[in-house]
CSV table of C-alpha atoms in Angstrom, one decimal:
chain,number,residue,atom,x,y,z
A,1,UNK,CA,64.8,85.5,210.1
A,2,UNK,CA,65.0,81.4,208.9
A,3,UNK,CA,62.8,79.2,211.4
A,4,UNK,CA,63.8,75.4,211.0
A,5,UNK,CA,62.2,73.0,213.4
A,6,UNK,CA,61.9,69.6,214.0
A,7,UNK,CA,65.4,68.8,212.2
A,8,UNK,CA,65.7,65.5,214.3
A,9,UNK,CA,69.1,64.2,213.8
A,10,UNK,CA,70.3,60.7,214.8
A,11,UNK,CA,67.4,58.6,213.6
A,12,UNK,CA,68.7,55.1,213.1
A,13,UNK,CA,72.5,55.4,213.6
A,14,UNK,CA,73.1,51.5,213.5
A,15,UNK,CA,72.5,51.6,210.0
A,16,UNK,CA,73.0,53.7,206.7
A,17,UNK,CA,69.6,55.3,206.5
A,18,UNK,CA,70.1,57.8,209.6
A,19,UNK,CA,73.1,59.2,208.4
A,20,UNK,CA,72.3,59.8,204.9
A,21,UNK,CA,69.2,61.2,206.6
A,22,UNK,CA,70.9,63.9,208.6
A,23,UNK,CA,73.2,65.0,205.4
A,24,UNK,CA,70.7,65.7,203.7
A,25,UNK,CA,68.6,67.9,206.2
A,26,UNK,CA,72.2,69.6,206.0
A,27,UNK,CA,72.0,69.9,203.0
A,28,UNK,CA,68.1,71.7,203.1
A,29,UNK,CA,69.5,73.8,205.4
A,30,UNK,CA,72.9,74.8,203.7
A,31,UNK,CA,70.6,75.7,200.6
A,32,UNK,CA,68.1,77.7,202.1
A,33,UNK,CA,70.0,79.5,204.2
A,34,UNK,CA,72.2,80.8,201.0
A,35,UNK,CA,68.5,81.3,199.1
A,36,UNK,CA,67.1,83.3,202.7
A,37,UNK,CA,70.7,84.8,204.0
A,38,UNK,CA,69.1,85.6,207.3
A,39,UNK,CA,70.3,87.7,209.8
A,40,UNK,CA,69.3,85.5,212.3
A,41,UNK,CA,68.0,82.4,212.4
A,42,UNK,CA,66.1,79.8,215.2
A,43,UNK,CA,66.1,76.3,215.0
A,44,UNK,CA,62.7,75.2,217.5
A,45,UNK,CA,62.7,72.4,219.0
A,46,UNK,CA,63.5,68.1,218.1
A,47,UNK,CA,67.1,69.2,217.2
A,48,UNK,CA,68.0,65.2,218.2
A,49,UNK,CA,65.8,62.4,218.2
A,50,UNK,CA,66.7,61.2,221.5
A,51,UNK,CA,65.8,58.0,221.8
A,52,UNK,CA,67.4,56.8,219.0
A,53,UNK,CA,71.2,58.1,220.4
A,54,UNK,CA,73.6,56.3,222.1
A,55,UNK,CA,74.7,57.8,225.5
A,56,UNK,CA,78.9,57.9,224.0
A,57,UNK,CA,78.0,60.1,220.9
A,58,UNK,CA,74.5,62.0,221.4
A,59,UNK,CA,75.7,65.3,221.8
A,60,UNK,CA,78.4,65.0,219.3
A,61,UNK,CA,75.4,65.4,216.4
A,62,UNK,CA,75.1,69.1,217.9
A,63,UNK,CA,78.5,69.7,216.4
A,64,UNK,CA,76.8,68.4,212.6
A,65,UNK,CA,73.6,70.6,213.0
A,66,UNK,CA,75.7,74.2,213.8
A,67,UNK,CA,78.2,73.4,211.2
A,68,UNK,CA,75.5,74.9,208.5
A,69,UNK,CA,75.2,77.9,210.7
A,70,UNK,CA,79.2,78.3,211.1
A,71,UNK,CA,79.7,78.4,207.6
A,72,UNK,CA,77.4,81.4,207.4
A,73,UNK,CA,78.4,83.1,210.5
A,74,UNK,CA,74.5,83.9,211.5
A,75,UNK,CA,73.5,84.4,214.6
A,76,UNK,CA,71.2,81.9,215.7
A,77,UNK,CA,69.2,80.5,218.8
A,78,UNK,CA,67.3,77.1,219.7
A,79,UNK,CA,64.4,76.0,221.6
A,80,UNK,CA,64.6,72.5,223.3
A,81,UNK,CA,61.5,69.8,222.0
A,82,UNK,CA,60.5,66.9,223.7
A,83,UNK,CA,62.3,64.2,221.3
A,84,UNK,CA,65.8,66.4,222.9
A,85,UNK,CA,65.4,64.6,226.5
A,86,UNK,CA,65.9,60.6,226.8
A,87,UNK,CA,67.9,58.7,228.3
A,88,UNK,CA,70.9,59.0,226.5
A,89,UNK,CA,70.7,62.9,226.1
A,90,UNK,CA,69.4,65.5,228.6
A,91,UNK,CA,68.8,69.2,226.9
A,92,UNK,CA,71.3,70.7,229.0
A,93,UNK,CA,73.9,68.4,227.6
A,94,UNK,CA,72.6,69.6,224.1
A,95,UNK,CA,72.8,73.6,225.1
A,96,UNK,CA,75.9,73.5,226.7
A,97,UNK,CA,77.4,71.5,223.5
A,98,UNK,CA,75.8,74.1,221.2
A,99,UNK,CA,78.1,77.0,223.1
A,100,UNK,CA,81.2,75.5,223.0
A,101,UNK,CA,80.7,74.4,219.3
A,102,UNK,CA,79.5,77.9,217.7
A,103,UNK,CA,80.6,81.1,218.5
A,104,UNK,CA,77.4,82.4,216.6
A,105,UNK,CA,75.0,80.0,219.7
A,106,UNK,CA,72.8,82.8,221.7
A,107,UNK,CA,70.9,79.9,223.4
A,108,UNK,CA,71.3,79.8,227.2
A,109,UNK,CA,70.1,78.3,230.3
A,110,UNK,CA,67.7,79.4,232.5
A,111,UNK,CA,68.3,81.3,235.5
A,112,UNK,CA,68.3,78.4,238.2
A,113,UNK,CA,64.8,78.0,239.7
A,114,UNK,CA,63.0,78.7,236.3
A,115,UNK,CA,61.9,76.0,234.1
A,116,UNK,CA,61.4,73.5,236.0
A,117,UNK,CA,62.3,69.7,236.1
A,118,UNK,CA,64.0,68.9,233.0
A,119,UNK,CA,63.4,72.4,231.2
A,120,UNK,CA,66.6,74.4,231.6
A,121,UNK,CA,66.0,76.1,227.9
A,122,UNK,CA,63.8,79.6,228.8
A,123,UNK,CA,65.8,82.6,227.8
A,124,UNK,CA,65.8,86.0,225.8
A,125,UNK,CA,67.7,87.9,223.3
A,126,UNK,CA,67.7,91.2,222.7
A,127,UNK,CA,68.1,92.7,219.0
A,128,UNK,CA,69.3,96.3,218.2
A,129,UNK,CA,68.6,98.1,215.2
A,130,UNK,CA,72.0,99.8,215.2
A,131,UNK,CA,74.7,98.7,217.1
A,132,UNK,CA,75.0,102.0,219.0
A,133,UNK,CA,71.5,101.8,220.4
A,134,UNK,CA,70.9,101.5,224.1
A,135,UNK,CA,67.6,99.6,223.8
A,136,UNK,CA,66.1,96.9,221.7
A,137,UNK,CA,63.8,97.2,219.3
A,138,UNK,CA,62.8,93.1,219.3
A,139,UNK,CA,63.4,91.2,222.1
A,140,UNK,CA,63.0,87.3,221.2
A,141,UNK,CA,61.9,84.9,223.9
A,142,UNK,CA,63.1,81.0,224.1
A,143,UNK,CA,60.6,78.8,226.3
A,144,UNK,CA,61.2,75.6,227.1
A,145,UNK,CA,57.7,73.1,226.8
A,146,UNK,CA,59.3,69.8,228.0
A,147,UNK,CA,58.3,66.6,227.0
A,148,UNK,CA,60.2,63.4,226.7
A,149,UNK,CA,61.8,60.9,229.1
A,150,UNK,CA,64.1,61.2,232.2
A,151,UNK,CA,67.3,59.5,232.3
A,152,UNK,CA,65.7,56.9,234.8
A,153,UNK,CA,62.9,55.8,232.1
A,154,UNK,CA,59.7,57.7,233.3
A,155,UNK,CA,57.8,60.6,230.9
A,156,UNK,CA,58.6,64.1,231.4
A,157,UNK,CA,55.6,66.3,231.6
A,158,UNK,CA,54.9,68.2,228.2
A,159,UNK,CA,54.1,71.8,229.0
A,160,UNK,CA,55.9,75.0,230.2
A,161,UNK,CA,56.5,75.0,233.7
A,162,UNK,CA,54.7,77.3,236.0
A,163,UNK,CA,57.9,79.0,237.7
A,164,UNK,CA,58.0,80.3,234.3
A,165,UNK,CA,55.4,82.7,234.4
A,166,UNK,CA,56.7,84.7,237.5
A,167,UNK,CA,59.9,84.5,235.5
A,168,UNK,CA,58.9,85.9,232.8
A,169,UNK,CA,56.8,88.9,234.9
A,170,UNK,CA,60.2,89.9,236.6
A,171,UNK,CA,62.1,90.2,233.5
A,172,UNK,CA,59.9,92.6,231.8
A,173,UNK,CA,59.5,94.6,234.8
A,174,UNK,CA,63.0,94.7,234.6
A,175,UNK,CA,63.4,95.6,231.3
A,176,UNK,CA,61.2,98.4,231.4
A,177,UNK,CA,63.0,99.6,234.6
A,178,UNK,CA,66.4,99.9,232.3
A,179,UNK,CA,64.8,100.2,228.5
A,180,UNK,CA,62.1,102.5,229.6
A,181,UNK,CA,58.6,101.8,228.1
A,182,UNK,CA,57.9,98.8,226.3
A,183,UNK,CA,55.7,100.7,223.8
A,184,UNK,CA,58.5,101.1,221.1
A,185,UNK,CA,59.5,97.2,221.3
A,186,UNK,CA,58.3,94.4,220.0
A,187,UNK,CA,58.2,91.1,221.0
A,188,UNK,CA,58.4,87.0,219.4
A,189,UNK,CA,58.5,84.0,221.0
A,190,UNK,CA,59.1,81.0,220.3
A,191,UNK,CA,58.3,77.3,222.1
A,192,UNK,CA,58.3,74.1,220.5
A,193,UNK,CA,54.8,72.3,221.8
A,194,UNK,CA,52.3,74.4,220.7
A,195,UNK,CA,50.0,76.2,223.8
A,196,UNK,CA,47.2,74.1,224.4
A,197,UNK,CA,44.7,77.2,223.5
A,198,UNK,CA,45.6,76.4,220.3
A,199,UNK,CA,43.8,73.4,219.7
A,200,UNK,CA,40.5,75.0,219.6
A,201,UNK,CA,41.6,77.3,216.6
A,202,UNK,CA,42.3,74.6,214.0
A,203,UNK,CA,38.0,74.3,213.3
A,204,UNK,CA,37.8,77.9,212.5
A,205,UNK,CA,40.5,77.9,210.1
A,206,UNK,CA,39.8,79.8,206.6
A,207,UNK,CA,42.0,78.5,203.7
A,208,UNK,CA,42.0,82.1,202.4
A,209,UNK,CA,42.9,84.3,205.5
A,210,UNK,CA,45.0,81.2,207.2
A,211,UNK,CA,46.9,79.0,203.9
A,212,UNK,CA,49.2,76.5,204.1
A,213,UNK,CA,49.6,72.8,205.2
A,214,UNK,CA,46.8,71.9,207.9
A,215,UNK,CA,47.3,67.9,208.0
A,216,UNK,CA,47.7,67.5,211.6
A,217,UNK,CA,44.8,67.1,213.6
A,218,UNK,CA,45.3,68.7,217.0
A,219,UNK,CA,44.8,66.7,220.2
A,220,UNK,CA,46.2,64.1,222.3
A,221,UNK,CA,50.1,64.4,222.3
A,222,UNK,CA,50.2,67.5,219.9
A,223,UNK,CA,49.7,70.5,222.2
A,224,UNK,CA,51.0,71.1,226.0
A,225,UNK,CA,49.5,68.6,228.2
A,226,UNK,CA,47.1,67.2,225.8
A,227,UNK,CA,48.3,63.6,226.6
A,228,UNK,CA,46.0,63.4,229.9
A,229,UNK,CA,42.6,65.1,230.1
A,230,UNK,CA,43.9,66.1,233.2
A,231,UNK,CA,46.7,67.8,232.7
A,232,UNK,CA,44.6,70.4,230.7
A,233,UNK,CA,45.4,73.6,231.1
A,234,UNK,CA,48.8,73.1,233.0
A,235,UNK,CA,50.2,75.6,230.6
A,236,UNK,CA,47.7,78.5,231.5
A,237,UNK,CA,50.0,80.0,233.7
A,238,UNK,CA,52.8,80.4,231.0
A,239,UNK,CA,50.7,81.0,228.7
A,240,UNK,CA,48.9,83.9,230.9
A,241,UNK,CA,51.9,85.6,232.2
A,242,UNK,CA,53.4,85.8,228.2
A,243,UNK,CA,50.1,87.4,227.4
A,244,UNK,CA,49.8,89.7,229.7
A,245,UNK,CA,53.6,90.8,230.7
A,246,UNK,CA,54.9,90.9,227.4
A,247,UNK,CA,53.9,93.7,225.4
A,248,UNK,CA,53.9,94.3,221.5
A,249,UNK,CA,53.5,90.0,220.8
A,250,UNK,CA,53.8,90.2,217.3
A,251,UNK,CA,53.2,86.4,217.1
A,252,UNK,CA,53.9,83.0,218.7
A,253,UNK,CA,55.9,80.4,216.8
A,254,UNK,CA,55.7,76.4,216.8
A,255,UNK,CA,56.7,73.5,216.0
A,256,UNK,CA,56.4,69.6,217.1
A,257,UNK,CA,53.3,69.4,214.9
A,258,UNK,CA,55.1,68.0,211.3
A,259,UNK,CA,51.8,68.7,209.2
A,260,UNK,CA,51.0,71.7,209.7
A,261,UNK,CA,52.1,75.4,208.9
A,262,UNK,CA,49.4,77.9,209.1
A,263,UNK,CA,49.1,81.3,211.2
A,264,UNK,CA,46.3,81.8,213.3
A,265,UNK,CA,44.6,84.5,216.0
A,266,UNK,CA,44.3,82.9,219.6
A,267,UNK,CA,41.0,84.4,220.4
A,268,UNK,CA,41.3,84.5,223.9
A,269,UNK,CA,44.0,87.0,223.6
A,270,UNK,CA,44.1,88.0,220.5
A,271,UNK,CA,47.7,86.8,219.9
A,272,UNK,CA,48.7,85.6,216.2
A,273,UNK,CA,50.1,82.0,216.5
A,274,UNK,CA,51.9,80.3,213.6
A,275,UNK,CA,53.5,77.0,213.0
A,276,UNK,CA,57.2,76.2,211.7
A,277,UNK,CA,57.9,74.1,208.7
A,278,UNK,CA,58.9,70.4,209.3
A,279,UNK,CA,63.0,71.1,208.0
A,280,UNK,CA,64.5,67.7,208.6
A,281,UNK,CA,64.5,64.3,206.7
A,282,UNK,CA,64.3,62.6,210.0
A,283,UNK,CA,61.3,62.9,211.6
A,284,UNK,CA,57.7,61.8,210.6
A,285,UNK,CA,56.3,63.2,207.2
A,286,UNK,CA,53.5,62.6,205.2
A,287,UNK,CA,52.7,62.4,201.1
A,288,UNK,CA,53.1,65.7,199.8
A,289,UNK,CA,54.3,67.4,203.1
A,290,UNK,CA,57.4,68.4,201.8
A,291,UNK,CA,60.4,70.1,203.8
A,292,UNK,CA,61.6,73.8,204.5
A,293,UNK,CA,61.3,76.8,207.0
A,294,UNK,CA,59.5,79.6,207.9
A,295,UNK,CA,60.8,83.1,207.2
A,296,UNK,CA,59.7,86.3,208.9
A,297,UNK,CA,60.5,89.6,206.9
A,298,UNK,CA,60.3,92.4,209.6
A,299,UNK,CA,59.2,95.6,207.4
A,300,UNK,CA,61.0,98.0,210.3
A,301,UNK,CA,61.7,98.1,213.6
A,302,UNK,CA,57.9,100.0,214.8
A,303,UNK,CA,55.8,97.5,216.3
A,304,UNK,CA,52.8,98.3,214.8
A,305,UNK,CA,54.7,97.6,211.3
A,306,UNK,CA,53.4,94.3,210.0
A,307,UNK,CA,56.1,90.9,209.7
A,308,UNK,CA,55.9,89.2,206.1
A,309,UNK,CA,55.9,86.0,206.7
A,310,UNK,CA,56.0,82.5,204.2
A,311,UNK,CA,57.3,79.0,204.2
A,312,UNK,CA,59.9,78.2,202.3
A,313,UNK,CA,60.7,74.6,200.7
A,314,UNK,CA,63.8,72.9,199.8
A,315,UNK,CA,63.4,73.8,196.1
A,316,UNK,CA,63.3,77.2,196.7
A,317,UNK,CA,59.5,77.8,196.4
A,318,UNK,CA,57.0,79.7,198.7
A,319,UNK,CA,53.7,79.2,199.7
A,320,UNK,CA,51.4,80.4,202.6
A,321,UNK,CA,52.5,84.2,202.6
A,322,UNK,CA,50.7,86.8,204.8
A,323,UNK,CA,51.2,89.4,206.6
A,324,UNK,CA,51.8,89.7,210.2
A,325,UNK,CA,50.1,93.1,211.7
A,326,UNK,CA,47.2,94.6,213.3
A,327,UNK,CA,44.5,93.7,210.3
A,328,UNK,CA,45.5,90.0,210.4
């Protein structure tokens, strides 16, 4: 599996820069895709930079950013981030636009009632081993952590809606109902602002046991509802009910945070928690960052099997490997 993030086309599209910006993230992703040749891939979160799009064109830039994927014919899913709302662009616009423009588009709306105002983008997919098998062995959940601006001008709130969490406790009842027990499944998921339990992991970081980039500082604006003191902790009830309905979390993946790309156990659950890799040219960067994705290796289909996992950079290089299992 190939994890871009934060690919943020349509920066600047009244002049040259923007453009030549998003060819070449088409480029990063045309490359590592051949390099990777993933069977699937998820692109999480900032897929537009919304504020920067005209209202006549903006979704038209989803048609540029599944054209990579198209040419591969890999499957592929997308989280919404909170540069994908504005007023110009709503993420439903962008969702529905990714379906009719890719055949290979497993992203989908969520069930109405769940996600709250402005977050349409909570899903699942299931993935089978072998075509002929009646259950999954991964299922791969898509949450939707808000953020951005309303059509009429005012902020969005930044973190996973609470109607999620009795969402997500129905469908895994559910799905054990129909699959049977959830023992011999596994689980990732994916959301683009980080949880705000992560925060408090970033000062315990080892450089040995937890390598790669670590140049953004968490705090205000770079978890869920970190932007007000007050809205601290809004997320706990997604974060809860993903915690303790879904079983077999092999990890939880990230992005919004350009700087950083390390893996990490939340301590209050024990869940492993990794950031993406900044892909896009758009977007902010920093000296030395550089650009690429995260790939996960799944060594079989047992859950207790650990998930290689690495970033990837444009030139084909790799750094921050580990592996993803019980002794991480």
């Amino acid at each position: 599996m190939t994890i871009f993030s934060d690919i943020h086309f349509g920066e600047n599209p009244w002049d040259s820069w923007g453009p030549q910006q998003d060819l070449k993230t088409k480029g990063l992703m045309r490359v590592l895709l051949n390099v990777e040749d993933p069977d699937y891939v998820v692109i999480n979160g900032d897929l537009i930079t919304g504020e920067n799009t005209f209202r006549e064109n903006s979704t038209a830039l989803i048609d540029a950013i599944v054209q990579p994927l198209n040419e591969m014919k890999v499957a592929f899913s997308s989280t919404s981030g909170n540069h994908d709302t504005h007023v110009n662009v709503t993420r439903e616009e962008e969702i529905l636009r990714e379906n009719s423009a890719s055949p290979f588009s497993y992203t989908r709306l969520s069930p109405p009632g769940v996600g709250g105002s402005g977050g349409p983008g909570n899903y699942w997919v299931p993935v089978f081993e072998k075509e002929t098998d009646a259950t999954p062995a991964l299922v791969l959940w898509f949450f939707d952590s808000r953020g951005g601006v309303y059509r009429d001008g005012t902020h969005m709130p930044d973190w996973v809606d609470p109607s999620v969490a009795e969402w997500i406790a129905v469908e895994t009842r559910t799905m054990d109902v129909v699959w049977g027990s959830p023992e011999s499944r596994s689980a990732v998921a994916f959301v683009h602002i980080p949880p705000h339990a992560i925060q408090d992991v970033q000062d315990k970081l080892n450089s040995t046991t937890n390598p790669g980039l670590n140049a953004d500082k968490l705090g205000r604006g770079s978890t869920q509802a970190s932007d007000d003191p007050a809205s601290s902790g809004k997320d706990s009830a997604f974060w809860h009910a993903l915690n303790g309905n879904v079983k077999n979390l092999r990890a939880v993946i990230s992005g919004h945070d350009h700087g950083n790309e390390w893996c990490a156990r939340e301590p209050t659950y024990d869940v492993i928690f990794c950031f993406n890799k900044h892909s896009g040219y758009g977007g902010y960067s920093g000296q030395g960052w550089g650009r690429g994705a995260r790939s996960l290796l799944f060594r079989s289909a047992v859950p207790g099997d650990g998930i290689e996992t690495y970033i990837i950079l444009e030139d084909g290089t790799t750094r921050a490997r580990v592996v993803l299992d019980e002794e991480y």
